[in-house]
CSV table of C-alpha atoms in Angstrom, one decimal:
chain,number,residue,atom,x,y,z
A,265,UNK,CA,-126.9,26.6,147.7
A,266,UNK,CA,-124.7,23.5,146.9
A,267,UNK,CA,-121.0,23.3,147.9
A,268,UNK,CA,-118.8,24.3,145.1
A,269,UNK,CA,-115.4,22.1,145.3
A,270,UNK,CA,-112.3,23.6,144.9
A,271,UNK,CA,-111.1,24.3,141.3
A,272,UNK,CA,-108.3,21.8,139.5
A,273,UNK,CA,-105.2,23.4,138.2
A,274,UNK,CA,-102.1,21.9,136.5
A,275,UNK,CA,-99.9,20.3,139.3
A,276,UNK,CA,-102.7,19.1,141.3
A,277,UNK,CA,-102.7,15.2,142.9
A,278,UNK,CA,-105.4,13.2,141.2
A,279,UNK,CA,-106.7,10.1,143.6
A,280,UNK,CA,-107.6,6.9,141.2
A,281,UNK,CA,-110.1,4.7,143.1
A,282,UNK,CA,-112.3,1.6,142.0
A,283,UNK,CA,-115.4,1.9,143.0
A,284,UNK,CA,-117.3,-0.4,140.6
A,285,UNK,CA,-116.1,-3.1,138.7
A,286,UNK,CA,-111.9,-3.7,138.3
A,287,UNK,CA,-110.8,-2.0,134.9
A,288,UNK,CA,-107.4,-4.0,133.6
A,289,UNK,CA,-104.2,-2.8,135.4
A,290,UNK,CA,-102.2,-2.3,131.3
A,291,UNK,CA,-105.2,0.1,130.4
A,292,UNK,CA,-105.2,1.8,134.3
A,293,UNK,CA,-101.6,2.8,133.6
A,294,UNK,CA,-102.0,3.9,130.0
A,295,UNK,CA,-104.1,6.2,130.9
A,296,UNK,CA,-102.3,7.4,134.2
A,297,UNK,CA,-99.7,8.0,131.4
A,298,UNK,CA,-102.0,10.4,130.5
A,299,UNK,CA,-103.2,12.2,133.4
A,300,UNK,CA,-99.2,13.0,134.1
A,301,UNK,CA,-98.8,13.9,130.6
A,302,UNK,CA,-101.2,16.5,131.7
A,303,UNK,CA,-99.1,17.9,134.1
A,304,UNK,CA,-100.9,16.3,137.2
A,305,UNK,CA,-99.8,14.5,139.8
A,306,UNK,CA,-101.5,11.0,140.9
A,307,UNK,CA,-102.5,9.2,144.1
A,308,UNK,CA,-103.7,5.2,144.4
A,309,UNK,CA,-106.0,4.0,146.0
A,310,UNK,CA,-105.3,0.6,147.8
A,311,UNK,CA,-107.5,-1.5,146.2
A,312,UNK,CA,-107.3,0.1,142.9
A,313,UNK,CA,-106.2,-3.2,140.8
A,314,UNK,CA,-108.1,-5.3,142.6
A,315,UNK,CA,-110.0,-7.9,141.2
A,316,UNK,CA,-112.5,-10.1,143.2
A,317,UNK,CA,-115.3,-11.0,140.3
A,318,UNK,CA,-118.1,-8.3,139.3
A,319,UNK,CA,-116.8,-6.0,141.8
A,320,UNK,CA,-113.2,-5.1,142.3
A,321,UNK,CA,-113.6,-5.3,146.2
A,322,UNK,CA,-115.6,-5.8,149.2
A,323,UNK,CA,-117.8,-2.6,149.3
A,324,UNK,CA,-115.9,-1.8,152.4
A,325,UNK,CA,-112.7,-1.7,151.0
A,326,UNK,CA,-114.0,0.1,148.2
A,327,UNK,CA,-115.4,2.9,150.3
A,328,UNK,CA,-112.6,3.2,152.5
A,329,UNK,CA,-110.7,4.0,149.5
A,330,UNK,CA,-113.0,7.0,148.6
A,331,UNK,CA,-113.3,8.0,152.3
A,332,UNK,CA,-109.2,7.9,152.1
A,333,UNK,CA,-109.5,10.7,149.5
A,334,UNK,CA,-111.3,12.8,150.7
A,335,UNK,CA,-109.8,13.0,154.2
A,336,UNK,CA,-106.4,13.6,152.2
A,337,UNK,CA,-105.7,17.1,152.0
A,338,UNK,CA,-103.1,16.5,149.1
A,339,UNK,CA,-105.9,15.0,146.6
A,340,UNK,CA,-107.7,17.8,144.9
A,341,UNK,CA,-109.8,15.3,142.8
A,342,UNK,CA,-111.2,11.8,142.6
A,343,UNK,CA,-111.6,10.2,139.5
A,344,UNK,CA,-113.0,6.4,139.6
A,345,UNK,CA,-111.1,4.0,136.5
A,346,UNK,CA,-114.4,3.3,135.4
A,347,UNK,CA,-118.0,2.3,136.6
A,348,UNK,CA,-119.3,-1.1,135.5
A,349,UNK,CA,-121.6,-2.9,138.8
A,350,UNK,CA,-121.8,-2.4,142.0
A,351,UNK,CA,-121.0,1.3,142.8
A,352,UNK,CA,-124.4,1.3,145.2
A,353,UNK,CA,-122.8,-0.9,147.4
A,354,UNK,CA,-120.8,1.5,149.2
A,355,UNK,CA,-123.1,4.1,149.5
A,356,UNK,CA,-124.3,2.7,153.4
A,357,UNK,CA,-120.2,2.9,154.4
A,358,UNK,CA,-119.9,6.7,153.6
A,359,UNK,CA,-119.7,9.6,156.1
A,360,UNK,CA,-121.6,12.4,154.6
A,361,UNK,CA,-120.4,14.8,157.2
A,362,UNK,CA,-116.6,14.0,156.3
A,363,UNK,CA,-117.1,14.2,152.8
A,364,UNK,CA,-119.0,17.8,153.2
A,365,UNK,CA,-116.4,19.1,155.3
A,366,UNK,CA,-113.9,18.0,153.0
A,367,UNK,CA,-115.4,18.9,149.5
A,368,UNK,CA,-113.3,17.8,146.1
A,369,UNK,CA,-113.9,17.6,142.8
A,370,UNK,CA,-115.4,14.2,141.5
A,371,UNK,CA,-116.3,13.0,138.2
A,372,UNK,CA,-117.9,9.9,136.4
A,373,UNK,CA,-121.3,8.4,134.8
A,374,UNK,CA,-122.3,5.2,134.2
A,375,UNK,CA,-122.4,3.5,137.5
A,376,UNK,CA,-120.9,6.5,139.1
A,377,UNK,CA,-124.3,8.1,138.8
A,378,UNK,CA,-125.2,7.0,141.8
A,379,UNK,CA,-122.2,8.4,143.9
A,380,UNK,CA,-122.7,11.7,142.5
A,381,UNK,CA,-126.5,12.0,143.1
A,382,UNK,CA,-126.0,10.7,146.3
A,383,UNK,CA,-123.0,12.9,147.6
A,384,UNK,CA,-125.4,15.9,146.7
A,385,UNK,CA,-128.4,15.0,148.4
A,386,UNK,CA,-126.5,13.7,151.6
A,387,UNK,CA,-123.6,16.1,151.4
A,388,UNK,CA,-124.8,19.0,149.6
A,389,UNK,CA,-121.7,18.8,146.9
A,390,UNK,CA,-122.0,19.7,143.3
A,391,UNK,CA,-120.6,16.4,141.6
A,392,UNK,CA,-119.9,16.1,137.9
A,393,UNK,CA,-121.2,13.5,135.1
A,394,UNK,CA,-118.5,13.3,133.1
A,395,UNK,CA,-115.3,11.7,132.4
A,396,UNK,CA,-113.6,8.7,133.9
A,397,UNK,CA,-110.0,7.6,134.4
A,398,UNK,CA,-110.6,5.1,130.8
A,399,UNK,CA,-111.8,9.1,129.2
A,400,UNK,CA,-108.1,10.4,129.7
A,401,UNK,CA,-107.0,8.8,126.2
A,402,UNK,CA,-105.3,10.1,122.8
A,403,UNK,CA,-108.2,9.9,120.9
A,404,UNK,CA,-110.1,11.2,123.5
A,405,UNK,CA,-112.6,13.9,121.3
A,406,UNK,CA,-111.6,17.8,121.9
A,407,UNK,CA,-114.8,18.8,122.8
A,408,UNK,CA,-114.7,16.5,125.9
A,409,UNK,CA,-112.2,17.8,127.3
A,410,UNK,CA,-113.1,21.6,127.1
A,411,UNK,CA,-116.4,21.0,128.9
A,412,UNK,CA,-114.7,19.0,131.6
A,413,UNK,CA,-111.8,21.5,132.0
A,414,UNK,CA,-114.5,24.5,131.1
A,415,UNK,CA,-116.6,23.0,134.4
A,416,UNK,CA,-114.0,22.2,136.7
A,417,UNK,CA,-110.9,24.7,136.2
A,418,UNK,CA,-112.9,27.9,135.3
A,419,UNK,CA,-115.2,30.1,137.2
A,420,UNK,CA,-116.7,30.8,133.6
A,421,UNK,CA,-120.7,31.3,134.4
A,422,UNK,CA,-122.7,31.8,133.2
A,423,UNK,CA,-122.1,28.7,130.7
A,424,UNK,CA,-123.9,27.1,127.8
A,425,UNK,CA,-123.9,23.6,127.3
A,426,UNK,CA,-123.5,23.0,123.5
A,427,UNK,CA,-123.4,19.7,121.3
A,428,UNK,CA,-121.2,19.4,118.7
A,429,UNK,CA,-122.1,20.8,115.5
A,430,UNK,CA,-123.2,17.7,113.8
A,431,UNK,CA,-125.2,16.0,116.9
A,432,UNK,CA,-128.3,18.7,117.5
A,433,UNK,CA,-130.0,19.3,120.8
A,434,UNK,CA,-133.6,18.7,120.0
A,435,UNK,CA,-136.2,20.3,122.5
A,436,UNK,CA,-139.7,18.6,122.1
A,437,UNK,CA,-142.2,20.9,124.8
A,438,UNK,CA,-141.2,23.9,124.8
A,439,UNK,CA,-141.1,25.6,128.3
A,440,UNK,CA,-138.8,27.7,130.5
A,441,UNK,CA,-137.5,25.9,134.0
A,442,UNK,CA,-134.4,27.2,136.2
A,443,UNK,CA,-133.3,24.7,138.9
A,444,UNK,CA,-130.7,21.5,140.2
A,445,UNK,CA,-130.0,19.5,137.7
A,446,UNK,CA,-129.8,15.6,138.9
A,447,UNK,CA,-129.8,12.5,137.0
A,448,UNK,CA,-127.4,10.4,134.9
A,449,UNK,CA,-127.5,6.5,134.1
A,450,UNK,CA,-131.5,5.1,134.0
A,451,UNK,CA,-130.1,1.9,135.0
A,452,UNK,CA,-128.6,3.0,138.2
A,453,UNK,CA,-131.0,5.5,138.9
A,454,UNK,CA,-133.6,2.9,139.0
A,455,UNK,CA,-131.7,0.3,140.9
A,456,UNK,CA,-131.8,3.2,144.1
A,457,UNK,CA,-136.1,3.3,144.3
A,458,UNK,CA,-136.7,2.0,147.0
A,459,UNK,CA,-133.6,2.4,149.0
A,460,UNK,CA,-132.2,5.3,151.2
A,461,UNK,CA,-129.9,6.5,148.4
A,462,UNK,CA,-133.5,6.7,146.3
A,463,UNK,CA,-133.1,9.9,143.4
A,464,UNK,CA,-134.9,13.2,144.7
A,465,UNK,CA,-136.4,14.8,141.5
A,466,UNK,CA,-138.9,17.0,143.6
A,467,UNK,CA,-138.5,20.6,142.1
A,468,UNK,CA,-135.4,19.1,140.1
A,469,UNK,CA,-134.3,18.9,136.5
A,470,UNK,CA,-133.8,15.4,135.8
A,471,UNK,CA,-131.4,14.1,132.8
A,472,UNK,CA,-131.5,10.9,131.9
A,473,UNK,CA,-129.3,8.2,129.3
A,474,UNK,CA,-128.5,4.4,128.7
A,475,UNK,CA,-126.5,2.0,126.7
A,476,UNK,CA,-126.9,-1.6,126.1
A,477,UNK,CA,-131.2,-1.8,127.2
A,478,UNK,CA,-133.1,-3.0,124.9
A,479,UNK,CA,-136.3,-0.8,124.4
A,480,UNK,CA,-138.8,-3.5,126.7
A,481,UNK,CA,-135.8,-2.3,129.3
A,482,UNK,CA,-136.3,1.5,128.6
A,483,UNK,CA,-140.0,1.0,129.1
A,484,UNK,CA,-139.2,-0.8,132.1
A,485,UNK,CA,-137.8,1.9,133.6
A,486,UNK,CA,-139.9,4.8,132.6
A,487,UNK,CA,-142.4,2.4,134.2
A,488,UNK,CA,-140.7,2.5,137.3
A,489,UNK,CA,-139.9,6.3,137.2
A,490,UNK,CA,-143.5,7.3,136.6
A,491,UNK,CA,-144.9,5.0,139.6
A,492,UNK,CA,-142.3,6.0,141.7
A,493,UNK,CA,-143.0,10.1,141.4
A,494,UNK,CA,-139.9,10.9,140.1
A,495,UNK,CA,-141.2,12.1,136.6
A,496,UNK,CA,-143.9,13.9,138.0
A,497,UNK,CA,-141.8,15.6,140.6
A,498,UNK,CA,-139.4,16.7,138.3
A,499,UNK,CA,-140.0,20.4,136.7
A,500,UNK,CA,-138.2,19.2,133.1
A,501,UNK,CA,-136.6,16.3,131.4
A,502,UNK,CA,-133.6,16.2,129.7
A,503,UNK,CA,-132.9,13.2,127.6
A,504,UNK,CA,-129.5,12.0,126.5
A,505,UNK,CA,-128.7,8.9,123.8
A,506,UNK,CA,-129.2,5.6,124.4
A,507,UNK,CA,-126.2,4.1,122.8
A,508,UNK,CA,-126.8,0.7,121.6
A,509,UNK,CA,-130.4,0.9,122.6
A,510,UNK,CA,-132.4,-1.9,120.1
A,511,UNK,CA,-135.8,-1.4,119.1
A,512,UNK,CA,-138.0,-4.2,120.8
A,513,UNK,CA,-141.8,-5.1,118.9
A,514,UNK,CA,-140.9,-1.9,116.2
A,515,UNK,CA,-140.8,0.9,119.1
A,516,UNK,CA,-137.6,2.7,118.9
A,517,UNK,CA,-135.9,4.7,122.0
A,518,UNK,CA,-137.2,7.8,120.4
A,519,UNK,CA,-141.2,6.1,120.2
A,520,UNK,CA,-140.2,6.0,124.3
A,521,UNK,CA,-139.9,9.5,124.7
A,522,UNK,CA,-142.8,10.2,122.4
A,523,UNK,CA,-145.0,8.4,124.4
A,524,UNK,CA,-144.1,8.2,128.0
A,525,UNK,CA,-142.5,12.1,128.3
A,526,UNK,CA,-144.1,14.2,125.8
A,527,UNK,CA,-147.6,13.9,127.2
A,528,UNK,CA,-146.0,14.9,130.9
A,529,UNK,CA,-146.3,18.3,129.4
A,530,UNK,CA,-142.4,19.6,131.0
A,531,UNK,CA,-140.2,21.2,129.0
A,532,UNK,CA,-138.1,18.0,127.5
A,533,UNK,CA,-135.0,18.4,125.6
A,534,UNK,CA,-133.2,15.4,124.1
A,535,UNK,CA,-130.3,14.4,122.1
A,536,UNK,CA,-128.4,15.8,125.0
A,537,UNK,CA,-124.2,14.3,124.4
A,538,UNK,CA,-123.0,13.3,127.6
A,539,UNK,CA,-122.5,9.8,129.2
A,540,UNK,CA,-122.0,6.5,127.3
A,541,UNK,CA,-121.8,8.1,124.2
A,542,UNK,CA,-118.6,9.3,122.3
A,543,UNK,CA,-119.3,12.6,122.8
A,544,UNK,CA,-119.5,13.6,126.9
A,545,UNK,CA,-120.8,17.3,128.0
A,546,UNK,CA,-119.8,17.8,131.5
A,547,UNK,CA,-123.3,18.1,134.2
A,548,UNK,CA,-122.8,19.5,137.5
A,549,UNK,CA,-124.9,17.4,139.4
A,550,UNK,CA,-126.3,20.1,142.2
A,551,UNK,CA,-125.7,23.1,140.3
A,552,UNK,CA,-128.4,25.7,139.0
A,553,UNK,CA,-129.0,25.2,135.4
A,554,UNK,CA,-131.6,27.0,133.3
A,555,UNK,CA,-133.7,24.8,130.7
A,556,UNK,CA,-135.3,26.5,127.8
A,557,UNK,CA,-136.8,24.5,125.5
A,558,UNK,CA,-138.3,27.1,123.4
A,559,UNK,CA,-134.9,28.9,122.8
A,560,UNK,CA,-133.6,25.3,122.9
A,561,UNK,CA,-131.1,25.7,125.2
A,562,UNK,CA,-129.5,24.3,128.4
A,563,UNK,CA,-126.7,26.5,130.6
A,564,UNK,CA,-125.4,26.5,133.6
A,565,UNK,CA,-126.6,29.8,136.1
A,566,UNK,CA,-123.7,29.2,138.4
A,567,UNK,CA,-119.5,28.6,138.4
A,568,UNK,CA,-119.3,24.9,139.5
A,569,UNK,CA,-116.1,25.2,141.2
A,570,UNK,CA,-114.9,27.7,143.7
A,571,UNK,CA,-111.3,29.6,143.6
């Protein structure tokens, strides 16, 4: 069973890191504005402005800064400013034997995806795909916020994970698989075959979501997926959007799913709101979630955070 990180309650410290690409230092306050509006407190990171090109710092520095966190007994969660290029980087500079010892709550996607998969597989720690530092906004959508506070701040289990009205999960082959969920951006996920922070799908439910690929990129990566096992060692699919995604040679992001993952034969739900798009469900990467595609439904078996 996965290590459950403590729970985040009003008053907490909040540690800010950059662990990817810098974010602008007007929009990092803004929305540190924010967070205290919220009644938390906040910790910085040292290199949290910095700016040194694609990413914000050496990978070193950048990991020390995470490492910092979660040795600090004060910080109850770390929340990256964003995720952008070069998370991977400072994956090789981690203790996983620190970090297990000293579990917190940490959220992101995008390029964050690979911290959180990571940290489960080498630390055993449920993570969560969800918001960043640049989410805690004013017109940040409702319904964000109650799955991130419903997943991290409740013991509520077990726990449905529901689109908004108007954007309908759609589930494709129908089937019934209880497991791990795993998974997040295709881009990052793909960039780690190959290396010792490679994705373990075996007996896993996989999700999966982009922005910004054109469709020859999405079949790219489905490529790689399928010749690397990790389609075929998952036990179901779950497909988010793909914001921004533009049809290449008339096949459309949905044609994709059509043809590489239907014919797999695993239960394969998509439409799934969480990631780059506006509206973000909160995962718990690590956690037991039940997959039913014939009732057409997704919720989580377990609490994600412990008292």
């Amino acid at each position: 069973m996965a290590i459950k990180p403590p729970l985040l309650q009003s008053g907490d410290t909040i540690g800010l890191v950059t662990l990817g690409s810098p974010l602008d230092a007007n929009i990092i306050n803004m929305r540190i504005q924010n967070l205290r509006d919220m009644g938390f407190n906040i910790a910085f990171g040292r290199h949290m402005y910095s700016w040194q090109g694609i990413a914000a710092a050496p990978a070193e520095q950048r990991s020390e800064d995470v490492m910092n966190m979660f040795r600090d007994p004060s910080i109850k969660m770390i929340l990256p400013t964003r995720g952008g290029t070069g998370v991977q980087t400072i994956l090789p500079y981690l203790d996983f034997d620190v970090i297990r010892e000293n579990p917190k709550l940490i959220s992101g996607y995008s390029d964050i995806t690979v911290l959180l998969n990571s940290l489960y597989q080498y630390s055993n720690l449920i993570t969560f795909h969800s918001l960043m530092l640049i989410d805690f906004r004013p017109d940040t959508p409702a319904y964000n916020y109650n799955h991130f506070f419903s997943a991290t701040s409740t013991l509520v289990s077990p726990r449905i994970i529901e689109n908004p009205p108007e954007m309908p999960l759609m589930s494709l082959v129908p089937g019934n698989v209880t497991g791990a969920i795993v998974g997040g951006n295709i881009a990052s996920i793909v960039n780690t075959l190959g290396t010792p922070f490679e994705i373990d799908t075996k007996g896993k439910i996989l999700f999966l979501e982009e922005i910004n690929a054109p469709t020859t990129m999405i079949y790219r990566y489905f490529t790689q997926l399928q010749m690397s096992g990790k389609l075929d060692d998952s036990i179901g699919i779950i497909m988010g959007e793909c914001i921004n995604c533009l049809a290449s040679y008339g096949s459309t992001y949905e044609n994709l799913i059509n043809e590489w993952l239907v014919p797999l034969g695993k239960p394969l739900m998509v439409n799934l709101a969480t990631g780059h798009g506006l509206y973000k469900a909160t995962i718990p990467i690590g956690a037991r979630v039940n997959l039913n595609t014939t009732k057409n439904t997704l919720t989580v078996m377990e609490p994600t955070v412990s008292p």
